[in-house]
XYZ file of N, CA and C in Angstrom:
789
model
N -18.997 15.899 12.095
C -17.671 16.404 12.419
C -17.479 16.379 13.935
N -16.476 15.465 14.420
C -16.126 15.911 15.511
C -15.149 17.044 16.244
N -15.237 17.483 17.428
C -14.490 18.348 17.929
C -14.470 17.441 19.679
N -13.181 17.061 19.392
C -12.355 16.330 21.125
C -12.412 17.220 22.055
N -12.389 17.140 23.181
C -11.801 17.304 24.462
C -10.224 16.908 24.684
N -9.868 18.409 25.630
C -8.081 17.721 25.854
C -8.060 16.851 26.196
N -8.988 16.162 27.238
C -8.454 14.723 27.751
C -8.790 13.702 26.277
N -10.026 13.611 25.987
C -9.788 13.089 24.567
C -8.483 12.990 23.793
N -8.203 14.208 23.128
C -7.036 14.451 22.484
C -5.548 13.737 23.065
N -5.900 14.066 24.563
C -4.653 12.697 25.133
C -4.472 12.089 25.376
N -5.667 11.388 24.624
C -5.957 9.490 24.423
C -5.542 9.398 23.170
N -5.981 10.003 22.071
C -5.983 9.696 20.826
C -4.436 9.855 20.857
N -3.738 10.837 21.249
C -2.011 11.064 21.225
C -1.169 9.487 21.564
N -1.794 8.670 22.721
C -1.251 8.059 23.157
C -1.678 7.287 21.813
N -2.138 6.707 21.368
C -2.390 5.572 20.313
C -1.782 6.207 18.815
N -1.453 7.100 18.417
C -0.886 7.896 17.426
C 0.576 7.791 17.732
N 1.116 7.943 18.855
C 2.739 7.460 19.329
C 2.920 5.807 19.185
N 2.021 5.188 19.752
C 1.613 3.837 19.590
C 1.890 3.252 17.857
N 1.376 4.461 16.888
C 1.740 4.312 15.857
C 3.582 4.223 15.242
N 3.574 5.462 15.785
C 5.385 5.574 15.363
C 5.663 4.426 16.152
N 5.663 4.049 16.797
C 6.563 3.339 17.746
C 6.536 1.707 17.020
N 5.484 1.447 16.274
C 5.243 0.407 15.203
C 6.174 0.394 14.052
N 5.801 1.901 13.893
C 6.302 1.863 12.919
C 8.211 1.499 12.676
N 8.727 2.415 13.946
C 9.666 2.412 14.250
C 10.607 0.679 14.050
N 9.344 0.315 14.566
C 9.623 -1.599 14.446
C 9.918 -1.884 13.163
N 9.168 -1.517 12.335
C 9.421 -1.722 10.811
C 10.488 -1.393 10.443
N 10.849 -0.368 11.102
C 12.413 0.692 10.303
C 13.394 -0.689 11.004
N 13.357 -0.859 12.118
C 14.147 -2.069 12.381
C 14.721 -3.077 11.159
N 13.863 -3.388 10.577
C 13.445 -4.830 9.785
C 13.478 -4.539 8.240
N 13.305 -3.451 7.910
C 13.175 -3.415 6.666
C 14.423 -3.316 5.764
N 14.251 -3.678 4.974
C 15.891 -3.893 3.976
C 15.269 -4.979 3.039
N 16.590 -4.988 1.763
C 16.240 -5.920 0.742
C 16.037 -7.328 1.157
N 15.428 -7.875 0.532
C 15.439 -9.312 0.856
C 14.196 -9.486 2.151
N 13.830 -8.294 2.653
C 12.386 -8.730 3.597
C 11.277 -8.754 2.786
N 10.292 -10.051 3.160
C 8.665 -9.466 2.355
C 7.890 -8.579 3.218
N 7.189 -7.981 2.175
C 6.110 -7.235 3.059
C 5.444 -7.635 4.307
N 5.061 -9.239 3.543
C 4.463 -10.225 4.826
C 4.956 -10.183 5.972
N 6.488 -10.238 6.185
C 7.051 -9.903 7.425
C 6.822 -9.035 8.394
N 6.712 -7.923 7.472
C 6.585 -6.319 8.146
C 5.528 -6.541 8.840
N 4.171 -7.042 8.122
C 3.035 -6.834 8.468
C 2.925 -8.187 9.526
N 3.423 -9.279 9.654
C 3.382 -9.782 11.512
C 4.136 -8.862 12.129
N 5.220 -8.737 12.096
C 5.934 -7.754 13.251
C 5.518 -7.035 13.451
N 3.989 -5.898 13.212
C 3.643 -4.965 13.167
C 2.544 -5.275 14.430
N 1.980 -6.370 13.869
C 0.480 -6.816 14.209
C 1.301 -7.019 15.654
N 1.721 -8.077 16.213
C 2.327 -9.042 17.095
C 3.042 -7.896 17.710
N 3.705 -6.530 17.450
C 4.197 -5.392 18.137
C 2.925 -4.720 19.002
N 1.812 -4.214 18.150
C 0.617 -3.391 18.425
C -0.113 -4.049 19.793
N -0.236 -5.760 19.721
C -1.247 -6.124 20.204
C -0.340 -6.617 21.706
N 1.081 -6.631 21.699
C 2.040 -6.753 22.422
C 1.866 -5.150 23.539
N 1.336 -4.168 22.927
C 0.966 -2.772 23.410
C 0.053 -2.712 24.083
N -1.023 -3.856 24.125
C -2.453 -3.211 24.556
C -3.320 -3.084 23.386
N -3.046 -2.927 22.432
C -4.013 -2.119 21.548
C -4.233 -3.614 20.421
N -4.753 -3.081 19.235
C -5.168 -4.188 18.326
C -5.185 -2.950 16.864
N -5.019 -4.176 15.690
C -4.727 -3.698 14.637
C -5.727 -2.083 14.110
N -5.171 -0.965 13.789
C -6.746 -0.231 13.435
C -7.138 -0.636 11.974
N -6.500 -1.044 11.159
C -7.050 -1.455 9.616
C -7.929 -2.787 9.623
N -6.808 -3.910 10.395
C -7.416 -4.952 9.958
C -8.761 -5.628 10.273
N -9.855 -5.791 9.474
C -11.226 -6.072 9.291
C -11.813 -5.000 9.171
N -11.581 -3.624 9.040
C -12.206 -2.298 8.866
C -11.947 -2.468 7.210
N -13.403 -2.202 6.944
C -13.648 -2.580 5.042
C -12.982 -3.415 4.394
N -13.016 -4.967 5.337
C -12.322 -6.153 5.038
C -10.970 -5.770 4.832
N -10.289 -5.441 5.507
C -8.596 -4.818 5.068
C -8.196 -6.097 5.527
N -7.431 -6.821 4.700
C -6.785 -8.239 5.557
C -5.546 -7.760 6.099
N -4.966 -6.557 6.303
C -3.845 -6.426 7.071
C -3.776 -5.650 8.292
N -2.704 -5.703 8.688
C -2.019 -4.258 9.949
C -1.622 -3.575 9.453
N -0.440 -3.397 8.287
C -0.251 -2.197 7.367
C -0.447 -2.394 5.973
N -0.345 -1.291 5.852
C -0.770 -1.204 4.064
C 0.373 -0.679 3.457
N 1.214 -1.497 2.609
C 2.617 -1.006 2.052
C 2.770 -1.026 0.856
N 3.170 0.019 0.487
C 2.846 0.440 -1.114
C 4.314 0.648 -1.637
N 4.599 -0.223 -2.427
C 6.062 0.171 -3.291
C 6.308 0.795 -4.726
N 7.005 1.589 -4.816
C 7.208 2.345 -5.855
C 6.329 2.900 -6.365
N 5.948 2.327 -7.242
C 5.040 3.169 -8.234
C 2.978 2.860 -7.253
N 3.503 1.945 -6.315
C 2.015 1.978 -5.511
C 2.323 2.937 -4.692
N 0.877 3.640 -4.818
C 0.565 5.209 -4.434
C -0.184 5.239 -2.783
N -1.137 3.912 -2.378
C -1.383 3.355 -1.337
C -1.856 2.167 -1.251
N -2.279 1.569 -0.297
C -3.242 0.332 0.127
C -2.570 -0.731 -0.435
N -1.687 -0.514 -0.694
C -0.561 -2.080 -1.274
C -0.803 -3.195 0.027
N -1.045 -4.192 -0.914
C -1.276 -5.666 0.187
C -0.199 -6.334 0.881
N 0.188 -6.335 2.198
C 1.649 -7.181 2.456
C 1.141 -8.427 2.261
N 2.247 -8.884 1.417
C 1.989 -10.723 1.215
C 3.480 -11.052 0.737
N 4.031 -11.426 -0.095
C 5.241 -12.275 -0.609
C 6.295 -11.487 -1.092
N 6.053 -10.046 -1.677
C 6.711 -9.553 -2.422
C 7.750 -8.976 -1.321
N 8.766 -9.368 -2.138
C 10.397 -9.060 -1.217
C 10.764 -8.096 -1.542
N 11.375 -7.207 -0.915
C 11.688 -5.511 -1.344
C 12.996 -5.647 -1.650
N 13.492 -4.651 -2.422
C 14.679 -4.821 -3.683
C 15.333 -3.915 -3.127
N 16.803 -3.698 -3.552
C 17.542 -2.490 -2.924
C 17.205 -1.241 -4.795
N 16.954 -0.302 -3.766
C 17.085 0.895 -5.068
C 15.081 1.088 -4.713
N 14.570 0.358 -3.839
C 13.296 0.118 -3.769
C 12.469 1.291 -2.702
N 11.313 2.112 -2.526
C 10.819 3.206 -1.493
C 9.974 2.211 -1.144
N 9.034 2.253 0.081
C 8.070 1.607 0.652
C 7.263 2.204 1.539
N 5.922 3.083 1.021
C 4.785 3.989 1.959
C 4.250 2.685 2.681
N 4.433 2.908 4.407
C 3.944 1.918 5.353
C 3.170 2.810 5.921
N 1.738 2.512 6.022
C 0.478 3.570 6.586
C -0.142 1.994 7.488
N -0.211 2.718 9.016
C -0.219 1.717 9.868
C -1.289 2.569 10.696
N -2.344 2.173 11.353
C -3.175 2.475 12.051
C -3.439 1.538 13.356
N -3.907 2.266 14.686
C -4.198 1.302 15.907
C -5.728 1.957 16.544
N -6.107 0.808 17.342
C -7.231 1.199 17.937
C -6.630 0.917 19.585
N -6.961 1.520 20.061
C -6.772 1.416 21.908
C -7.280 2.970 22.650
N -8.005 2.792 23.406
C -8.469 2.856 24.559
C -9.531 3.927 24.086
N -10.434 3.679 22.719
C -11.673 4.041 22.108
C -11.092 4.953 20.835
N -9.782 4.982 20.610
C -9.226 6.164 19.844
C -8.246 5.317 18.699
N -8.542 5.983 17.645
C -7.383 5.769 16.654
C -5.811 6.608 16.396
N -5.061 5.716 16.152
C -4.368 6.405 15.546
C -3.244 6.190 14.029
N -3.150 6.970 13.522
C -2.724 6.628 12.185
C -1.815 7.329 11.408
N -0.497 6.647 10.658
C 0.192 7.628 10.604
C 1.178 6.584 9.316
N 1.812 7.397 8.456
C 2.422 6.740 7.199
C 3.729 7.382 7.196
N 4.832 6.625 6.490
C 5.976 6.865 6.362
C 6.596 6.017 5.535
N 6.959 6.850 4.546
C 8.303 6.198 3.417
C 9.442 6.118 3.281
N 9.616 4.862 3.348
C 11.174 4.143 3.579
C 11.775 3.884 2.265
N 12.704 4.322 2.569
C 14.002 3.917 1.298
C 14.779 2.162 1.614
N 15.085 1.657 0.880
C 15.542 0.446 0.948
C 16.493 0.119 0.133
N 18.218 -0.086 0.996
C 18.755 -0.096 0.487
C 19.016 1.726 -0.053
N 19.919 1.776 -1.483
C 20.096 2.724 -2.229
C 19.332 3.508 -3.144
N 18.896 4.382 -3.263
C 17.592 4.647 -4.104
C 18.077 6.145 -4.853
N 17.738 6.042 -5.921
C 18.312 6.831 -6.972
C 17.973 8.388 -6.349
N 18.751 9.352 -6.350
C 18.845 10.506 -5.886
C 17.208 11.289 -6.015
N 17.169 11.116 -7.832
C 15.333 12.259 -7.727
C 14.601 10.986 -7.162
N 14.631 10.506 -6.496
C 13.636 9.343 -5.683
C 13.479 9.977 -4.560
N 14.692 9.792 -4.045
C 14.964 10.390 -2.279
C 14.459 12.053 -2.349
N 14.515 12.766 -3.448
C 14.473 13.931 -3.716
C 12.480 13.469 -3.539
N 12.126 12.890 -4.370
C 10.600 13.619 -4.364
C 9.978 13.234 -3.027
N 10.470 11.878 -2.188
C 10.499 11.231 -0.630
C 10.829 12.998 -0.481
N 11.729 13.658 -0.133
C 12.066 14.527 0.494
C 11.194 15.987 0.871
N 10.636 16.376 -0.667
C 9.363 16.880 -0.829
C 8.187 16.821 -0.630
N 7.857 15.394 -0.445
C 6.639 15.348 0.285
C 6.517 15.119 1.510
N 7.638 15.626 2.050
C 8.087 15.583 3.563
C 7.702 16.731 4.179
N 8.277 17.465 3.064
C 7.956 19.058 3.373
C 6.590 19.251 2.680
N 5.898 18.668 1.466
C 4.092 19.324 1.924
C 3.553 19.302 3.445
N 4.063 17.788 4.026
C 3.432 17.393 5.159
C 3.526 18.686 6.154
N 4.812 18.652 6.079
C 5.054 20.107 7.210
C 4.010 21.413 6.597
N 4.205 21.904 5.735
C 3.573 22.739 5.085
C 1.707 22.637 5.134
N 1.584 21.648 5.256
C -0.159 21.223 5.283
C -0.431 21.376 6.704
N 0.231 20.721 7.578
C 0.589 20.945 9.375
C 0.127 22.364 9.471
N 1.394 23.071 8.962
C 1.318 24.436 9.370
C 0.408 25.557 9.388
N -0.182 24.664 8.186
C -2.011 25.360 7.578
C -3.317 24.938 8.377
N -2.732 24.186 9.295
C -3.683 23.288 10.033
C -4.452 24.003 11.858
N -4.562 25.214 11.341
C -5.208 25.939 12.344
C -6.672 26.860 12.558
N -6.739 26.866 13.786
C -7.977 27.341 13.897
C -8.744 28.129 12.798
N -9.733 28.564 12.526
C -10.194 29.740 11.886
C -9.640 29.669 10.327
N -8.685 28.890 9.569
C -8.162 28.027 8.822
C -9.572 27.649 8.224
N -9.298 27.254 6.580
C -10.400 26.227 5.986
C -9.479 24.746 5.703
N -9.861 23.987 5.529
C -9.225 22.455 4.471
C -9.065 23.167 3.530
N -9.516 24.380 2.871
C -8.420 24.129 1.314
C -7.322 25.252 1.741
N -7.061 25.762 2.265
C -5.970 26.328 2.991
C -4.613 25.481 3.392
N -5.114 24.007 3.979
C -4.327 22.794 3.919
C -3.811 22.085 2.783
N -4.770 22.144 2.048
C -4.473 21.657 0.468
C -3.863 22.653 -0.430
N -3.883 23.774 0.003
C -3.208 24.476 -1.482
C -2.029 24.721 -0.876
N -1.875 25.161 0.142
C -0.267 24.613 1.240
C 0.635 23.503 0.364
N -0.099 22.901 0.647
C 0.405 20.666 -0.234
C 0.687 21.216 -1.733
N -0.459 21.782 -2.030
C -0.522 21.537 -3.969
C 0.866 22.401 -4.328
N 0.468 23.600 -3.351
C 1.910 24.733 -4.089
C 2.885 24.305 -3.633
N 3.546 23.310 -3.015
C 4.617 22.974 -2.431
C 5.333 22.322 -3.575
N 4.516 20.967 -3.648
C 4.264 19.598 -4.137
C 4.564 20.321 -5.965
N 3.918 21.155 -6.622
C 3.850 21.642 -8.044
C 5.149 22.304 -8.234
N 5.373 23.666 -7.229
C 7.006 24.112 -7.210
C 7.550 23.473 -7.804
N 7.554 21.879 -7.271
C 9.384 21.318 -6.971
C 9.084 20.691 -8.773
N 7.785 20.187 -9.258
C 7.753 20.030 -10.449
C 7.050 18.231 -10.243
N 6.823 18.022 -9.122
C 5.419 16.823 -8.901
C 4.081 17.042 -8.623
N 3.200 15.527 -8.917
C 2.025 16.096 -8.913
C 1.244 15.806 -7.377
N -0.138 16.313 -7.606
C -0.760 15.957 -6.700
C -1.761 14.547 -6.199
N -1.509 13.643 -6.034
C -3.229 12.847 -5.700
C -4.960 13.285 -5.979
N -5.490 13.696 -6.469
C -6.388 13.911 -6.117
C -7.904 12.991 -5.456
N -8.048 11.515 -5.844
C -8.572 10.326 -5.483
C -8.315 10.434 -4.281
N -7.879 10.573 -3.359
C -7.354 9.803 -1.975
C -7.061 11.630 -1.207
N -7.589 11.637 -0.233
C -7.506 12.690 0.820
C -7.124 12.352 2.320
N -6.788 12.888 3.217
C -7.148 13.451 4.444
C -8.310 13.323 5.066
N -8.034 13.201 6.451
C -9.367 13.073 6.957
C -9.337 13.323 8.509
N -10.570 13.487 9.026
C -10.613 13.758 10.920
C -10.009 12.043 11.239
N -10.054 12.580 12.462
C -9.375 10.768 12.788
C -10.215 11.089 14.712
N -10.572 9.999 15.100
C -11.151 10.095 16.442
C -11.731 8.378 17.104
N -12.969 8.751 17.482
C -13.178 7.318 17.999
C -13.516 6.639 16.298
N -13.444 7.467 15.153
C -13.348 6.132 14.269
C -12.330 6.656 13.626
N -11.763 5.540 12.718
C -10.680 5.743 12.269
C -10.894 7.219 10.828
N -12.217 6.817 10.201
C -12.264 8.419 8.981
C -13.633 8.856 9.671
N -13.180 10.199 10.103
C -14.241 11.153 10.245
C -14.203 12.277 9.252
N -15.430 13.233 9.726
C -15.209 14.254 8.867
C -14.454 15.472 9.444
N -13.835 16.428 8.741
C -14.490 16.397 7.172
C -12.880 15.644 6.209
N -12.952 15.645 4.911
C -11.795 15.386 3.976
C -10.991 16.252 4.105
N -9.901 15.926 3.910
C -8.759 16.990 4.057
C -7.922 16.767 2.434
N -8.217 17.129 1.857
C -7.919 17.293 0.094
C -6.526 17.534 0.295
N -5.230 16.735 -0.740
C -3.855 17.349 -0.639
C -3.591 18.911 -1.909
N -5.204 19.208 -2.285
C -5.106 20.552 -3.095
C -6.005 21.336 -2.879
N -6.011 22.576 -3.275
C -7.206 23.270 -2.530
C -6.696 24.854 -3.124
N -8.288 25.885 -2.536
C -7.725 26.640 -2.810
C -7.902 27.806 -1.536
N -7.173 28.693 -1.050
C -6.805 29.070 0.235
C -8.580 29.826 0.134
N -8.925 29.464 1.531
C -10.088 30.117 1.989
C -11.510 29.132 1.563
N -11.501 28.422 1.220
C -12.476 27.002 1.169
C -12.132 25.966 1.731
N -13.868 25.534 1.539
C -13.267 24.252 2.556
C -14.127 24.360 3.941
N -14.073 23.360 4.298
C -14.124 23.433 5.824
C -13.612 24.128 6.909
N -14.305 25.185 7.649
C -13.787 25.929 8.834
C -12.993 25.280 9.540
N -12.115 25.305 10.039
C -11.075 24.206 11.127
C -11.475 25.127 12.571
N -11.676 24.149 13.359
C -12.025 24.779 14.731
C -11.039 24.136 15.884
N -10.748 24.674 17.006
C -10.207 23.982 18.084
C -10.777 22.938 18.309
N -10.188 21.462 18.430
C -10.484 20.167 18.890
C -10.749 19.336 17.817
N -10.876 19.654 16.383
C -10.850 19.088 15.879
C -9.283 18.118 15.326
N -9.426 16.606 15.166
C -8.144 16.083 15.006
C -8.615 15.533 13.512
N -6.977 16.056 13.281
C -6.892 15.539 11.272
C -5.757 14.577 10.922
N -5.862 13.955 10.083
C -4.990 12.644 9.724
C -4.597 13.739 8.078
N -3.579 14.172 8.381
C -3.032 15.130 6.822
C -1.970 14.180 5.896
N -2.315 13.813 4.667
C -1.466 12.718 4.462
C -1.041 13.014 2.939
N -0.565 13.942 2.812
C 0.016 14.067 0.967
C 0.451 12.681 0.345
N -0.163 13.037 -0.867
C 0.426 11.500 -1.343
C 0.690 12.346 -2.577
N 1.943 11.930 -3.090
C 2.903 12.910 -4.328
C 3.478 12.070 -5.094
N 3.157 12.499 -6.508
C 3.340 11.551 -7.429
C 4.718 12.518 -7.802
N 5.720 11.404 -8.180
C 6.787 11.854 -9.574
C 6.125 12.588 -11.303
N 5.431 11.779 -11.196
C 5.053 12.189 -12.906
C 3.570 12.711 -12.663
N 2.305 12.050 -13.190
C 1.270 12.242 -13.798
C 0.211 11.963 -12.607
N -0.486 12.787 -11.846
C -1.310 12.878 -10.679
C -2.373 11.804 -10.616
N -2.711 11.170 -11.910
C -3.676 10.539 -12.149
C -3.330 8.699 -11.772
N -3.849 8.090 -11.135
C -3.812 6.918 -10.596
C -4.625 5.869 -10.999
N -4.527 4.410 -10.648
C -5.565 3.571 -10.739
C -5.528 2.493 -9.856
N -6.501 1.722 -9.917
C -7.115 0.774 -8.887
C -6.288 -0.787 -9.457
N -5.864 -0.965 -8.761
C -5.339 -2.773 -9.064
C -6.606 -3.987 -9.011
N -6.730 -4.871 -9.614
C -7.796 -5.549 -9.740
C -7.622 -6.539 -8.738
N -7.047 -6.245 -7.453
C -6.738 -6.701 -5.748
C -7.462 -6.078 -5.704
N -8.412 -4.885 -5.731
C -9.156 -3.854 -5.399
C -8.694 -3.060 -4.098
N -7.488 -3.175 -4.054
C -7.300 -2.394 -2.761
C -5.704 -1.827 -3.520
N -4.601 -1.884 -4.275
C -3.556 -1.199 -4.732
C -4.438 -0.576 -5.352
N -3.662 1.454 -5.146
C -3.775 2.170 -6.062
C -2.912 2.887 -6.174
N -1.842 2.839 -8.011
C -1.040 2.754 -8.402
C -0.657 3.952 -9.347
N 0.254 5.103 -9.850
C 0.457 5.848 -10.578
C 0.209 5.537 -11.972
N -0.720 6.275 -12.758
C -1.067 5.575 -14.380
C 0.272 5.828 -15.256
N 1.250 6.237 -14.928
C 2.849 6.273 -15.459
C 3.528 5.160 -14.814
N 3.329 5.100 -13.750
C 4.327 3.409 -13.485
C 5.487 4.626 -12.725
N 5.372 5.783 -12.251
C 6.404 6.586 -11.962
C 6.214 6.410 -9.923
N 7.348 6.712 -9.309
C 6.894 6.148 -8.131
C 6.133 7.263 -7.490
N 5.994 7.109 -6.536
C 4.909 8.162 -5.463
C 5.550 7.892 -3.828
N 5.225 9.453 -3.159
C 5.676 8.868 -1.571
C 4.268 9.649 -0.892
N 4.322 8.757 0.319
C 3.236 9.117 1.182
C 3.749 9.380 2.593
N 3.386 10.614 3.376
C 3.545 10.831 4.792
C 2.565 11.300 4.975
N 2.178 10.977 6.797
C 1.027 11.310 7.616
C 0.945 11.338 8.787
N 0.936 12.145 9.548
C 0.362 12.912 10.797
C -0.726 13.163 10.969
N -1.005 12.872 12.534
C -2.258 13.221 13.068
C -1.574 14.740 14.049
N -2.809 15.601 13.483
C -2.907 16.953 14.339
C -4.291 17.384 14.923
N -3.624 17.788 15.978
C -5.231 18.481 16.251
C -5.298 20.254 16.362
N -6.158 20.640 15.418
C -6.115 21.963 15.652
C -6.119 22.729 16.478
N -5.095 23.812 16.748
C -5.282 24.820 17.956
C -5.308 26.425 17.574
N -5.457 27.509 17.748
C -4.801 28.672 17.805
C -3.558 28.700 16.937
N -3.568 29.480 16.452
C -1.925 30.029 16.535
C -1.109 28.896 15.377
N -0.669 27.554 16.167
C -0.078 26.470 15.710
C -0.325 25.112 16.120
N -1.068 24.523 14.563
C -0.923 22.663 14.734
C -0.584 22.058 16.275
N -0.821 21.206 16.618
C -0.331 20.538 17.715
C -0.145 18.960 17.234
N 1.205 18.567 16.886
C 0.747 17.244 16.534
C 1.354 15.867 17.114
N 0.239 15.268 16.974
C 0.443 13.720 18.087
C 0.833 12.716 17.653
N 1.044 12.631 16.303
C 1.753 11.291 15.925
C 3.591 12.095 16.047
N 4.389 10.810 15.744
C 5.888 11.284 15.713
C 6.513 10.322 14.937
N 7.998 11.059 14.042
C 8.276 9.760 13.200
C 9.834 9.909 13.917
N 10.249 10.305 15.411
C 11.205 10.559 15.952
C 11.643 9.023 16.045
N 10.723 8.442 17.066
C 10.877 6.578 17.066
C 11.953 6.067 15.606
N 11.409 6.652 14.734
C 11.395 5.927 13.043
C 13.050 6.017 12.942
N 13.113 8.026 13.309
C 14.337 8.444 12.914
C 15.581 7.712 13.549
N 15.244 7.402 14.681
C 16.261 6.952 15.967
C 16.738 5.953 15.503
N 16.121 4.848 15.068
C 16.439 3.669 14.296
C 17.328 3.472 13.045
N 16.476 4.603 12.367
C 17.010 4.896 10.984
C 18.706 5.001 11.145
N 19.031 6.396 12.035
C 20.440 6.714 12.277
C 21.034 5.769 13.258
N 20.569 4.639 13.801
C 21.196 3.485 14.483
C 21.759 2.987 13.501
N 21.047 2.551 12.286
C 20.985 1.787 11.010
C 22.254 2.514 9.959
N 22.422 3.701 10.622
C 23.633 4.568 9.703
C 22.692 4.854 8.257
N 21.397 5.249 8.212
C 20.644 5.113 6.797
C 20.300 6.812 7.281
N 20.475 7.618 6.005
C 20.305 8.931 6.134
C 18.810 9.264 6.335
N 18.642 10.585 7.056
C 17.195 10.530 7.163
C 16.573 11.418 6.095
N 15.697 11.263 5.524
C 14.899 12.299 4.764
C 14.307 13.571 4.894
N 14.818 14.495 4.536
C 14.099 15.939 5.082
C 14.500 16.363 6.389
């Protein structure tokens, strides 16, 4: 487990903005009729245009810069050919490496028009994120973070992920410890000052339970029901979260675009 230094921490910030600001590129570009493939040069050819270089690609053979998951893909969706549809969501989880630090951060896009309980469960797992953030302090455990997520996420009447967690984020891209999107308050891992977490709910519409695509890298809702994913990097402090990624870049675009924002 690591625990940063401020100057640390305001390295890793700078490459976590580095993220939105990618991402932001994407919000540019995305609409019906783009392939994934697209996204994922403009992404690459943005990052390395920065200074920095892809953080996924060749880390556990990942052949991409982002990993974009549509509809009913829950994460690690492959960009290649598939053209996005209007009525269509799209989790883009984009990671960078520069100046010894990662940073990493996901966001789901609507495309085009998308049926109201769509934008609705996008909307909700907007708010675990905040809600998991907020749990994200000192003297705090990880399941304090996760049952934050689970009771949010169950309320509204969706499920949870359980396969796929959270994690430290630093000079490598997964440190420890896991950051579970369920939990139960007071377990878990102690959260201490300096430690930085990558908190990333992933929220299913229907049935929590998922599976592996025989790409070995999509993993997909076992209902075929869609799922949204958001993620921030924080680093724990006192009191309140401090967090270094931003999806402000994303938003700015978005409302250039006249496309409503979520949450």
């Amino acid at each position: 487990m690591v625990h940063l230094s401020d100057d640390e921490i305001a390295v890793l910030r700078e490459s976590s903005l580095l993220v939105g600001k990618t991402l932001a590129e994407v919000a540019k570009r995305i609409a019906p009729g783009v392939t994934t493939g697209e996204l994922d040069r403009l992404a690459e050819e943005f990052i390395r245009d920065n200074g920095a270089v892809p953080g996924f690609k060749g880390l556990y053979d990942c052949p991409s810069t982002l990993l974009i998951s549509v509809n009913e893909e829950v994460v690690h969706g492959l960009p290649g050919q598939r053209t996005l549809r209007d009525g269509d969501v799209a989790s883009v989880d984009c990671g960078v490496l520069m100046n010894g630090f990662y940073g990493d951060s996901a966001f789901t896009f609507t495309v085009g028009e998308v049926a109201e309980p769509v934008r609705r469960l996008l909307q909700v797992t907007r708010e675990c994120l905040e809600r998991g953030i907020e749990a994200a302090i000192e003297n705090n455990r990880t399941g304090d973070i996760g049952h934050a997520i689970q009771q949010h996420a169950e309320a509204n009447g969706y499920s949870v992920v359980r396969e796929l967690v959270g994690h430290g984020v630093g000079r490598r891209l997964h440190e420890a410890p896991e950051v579970p999107n369920y939990g139960r308050r007071g377990h878990g891992v102690r959260l201490r000052t300096g430690m930085v977490l990558a908190i990333e709910p992933m929220i299913n519409m229907g049935v929590k339970e998922v599976k592996q695509l025989g790409d070995g890298w999509t993993v997909v809702t076992r209902d075929g029901k869609p799922s949204a994913h958001y993620e921030h990097n924080v680093a724990v402090r006192p009191g309140k979260a401090e967090v270094l990624s931003t999806f402000s870049y994303i938003e700015d675009v978005l409302k250039s675009k006249g496309e409503s924002i979520t949450a």
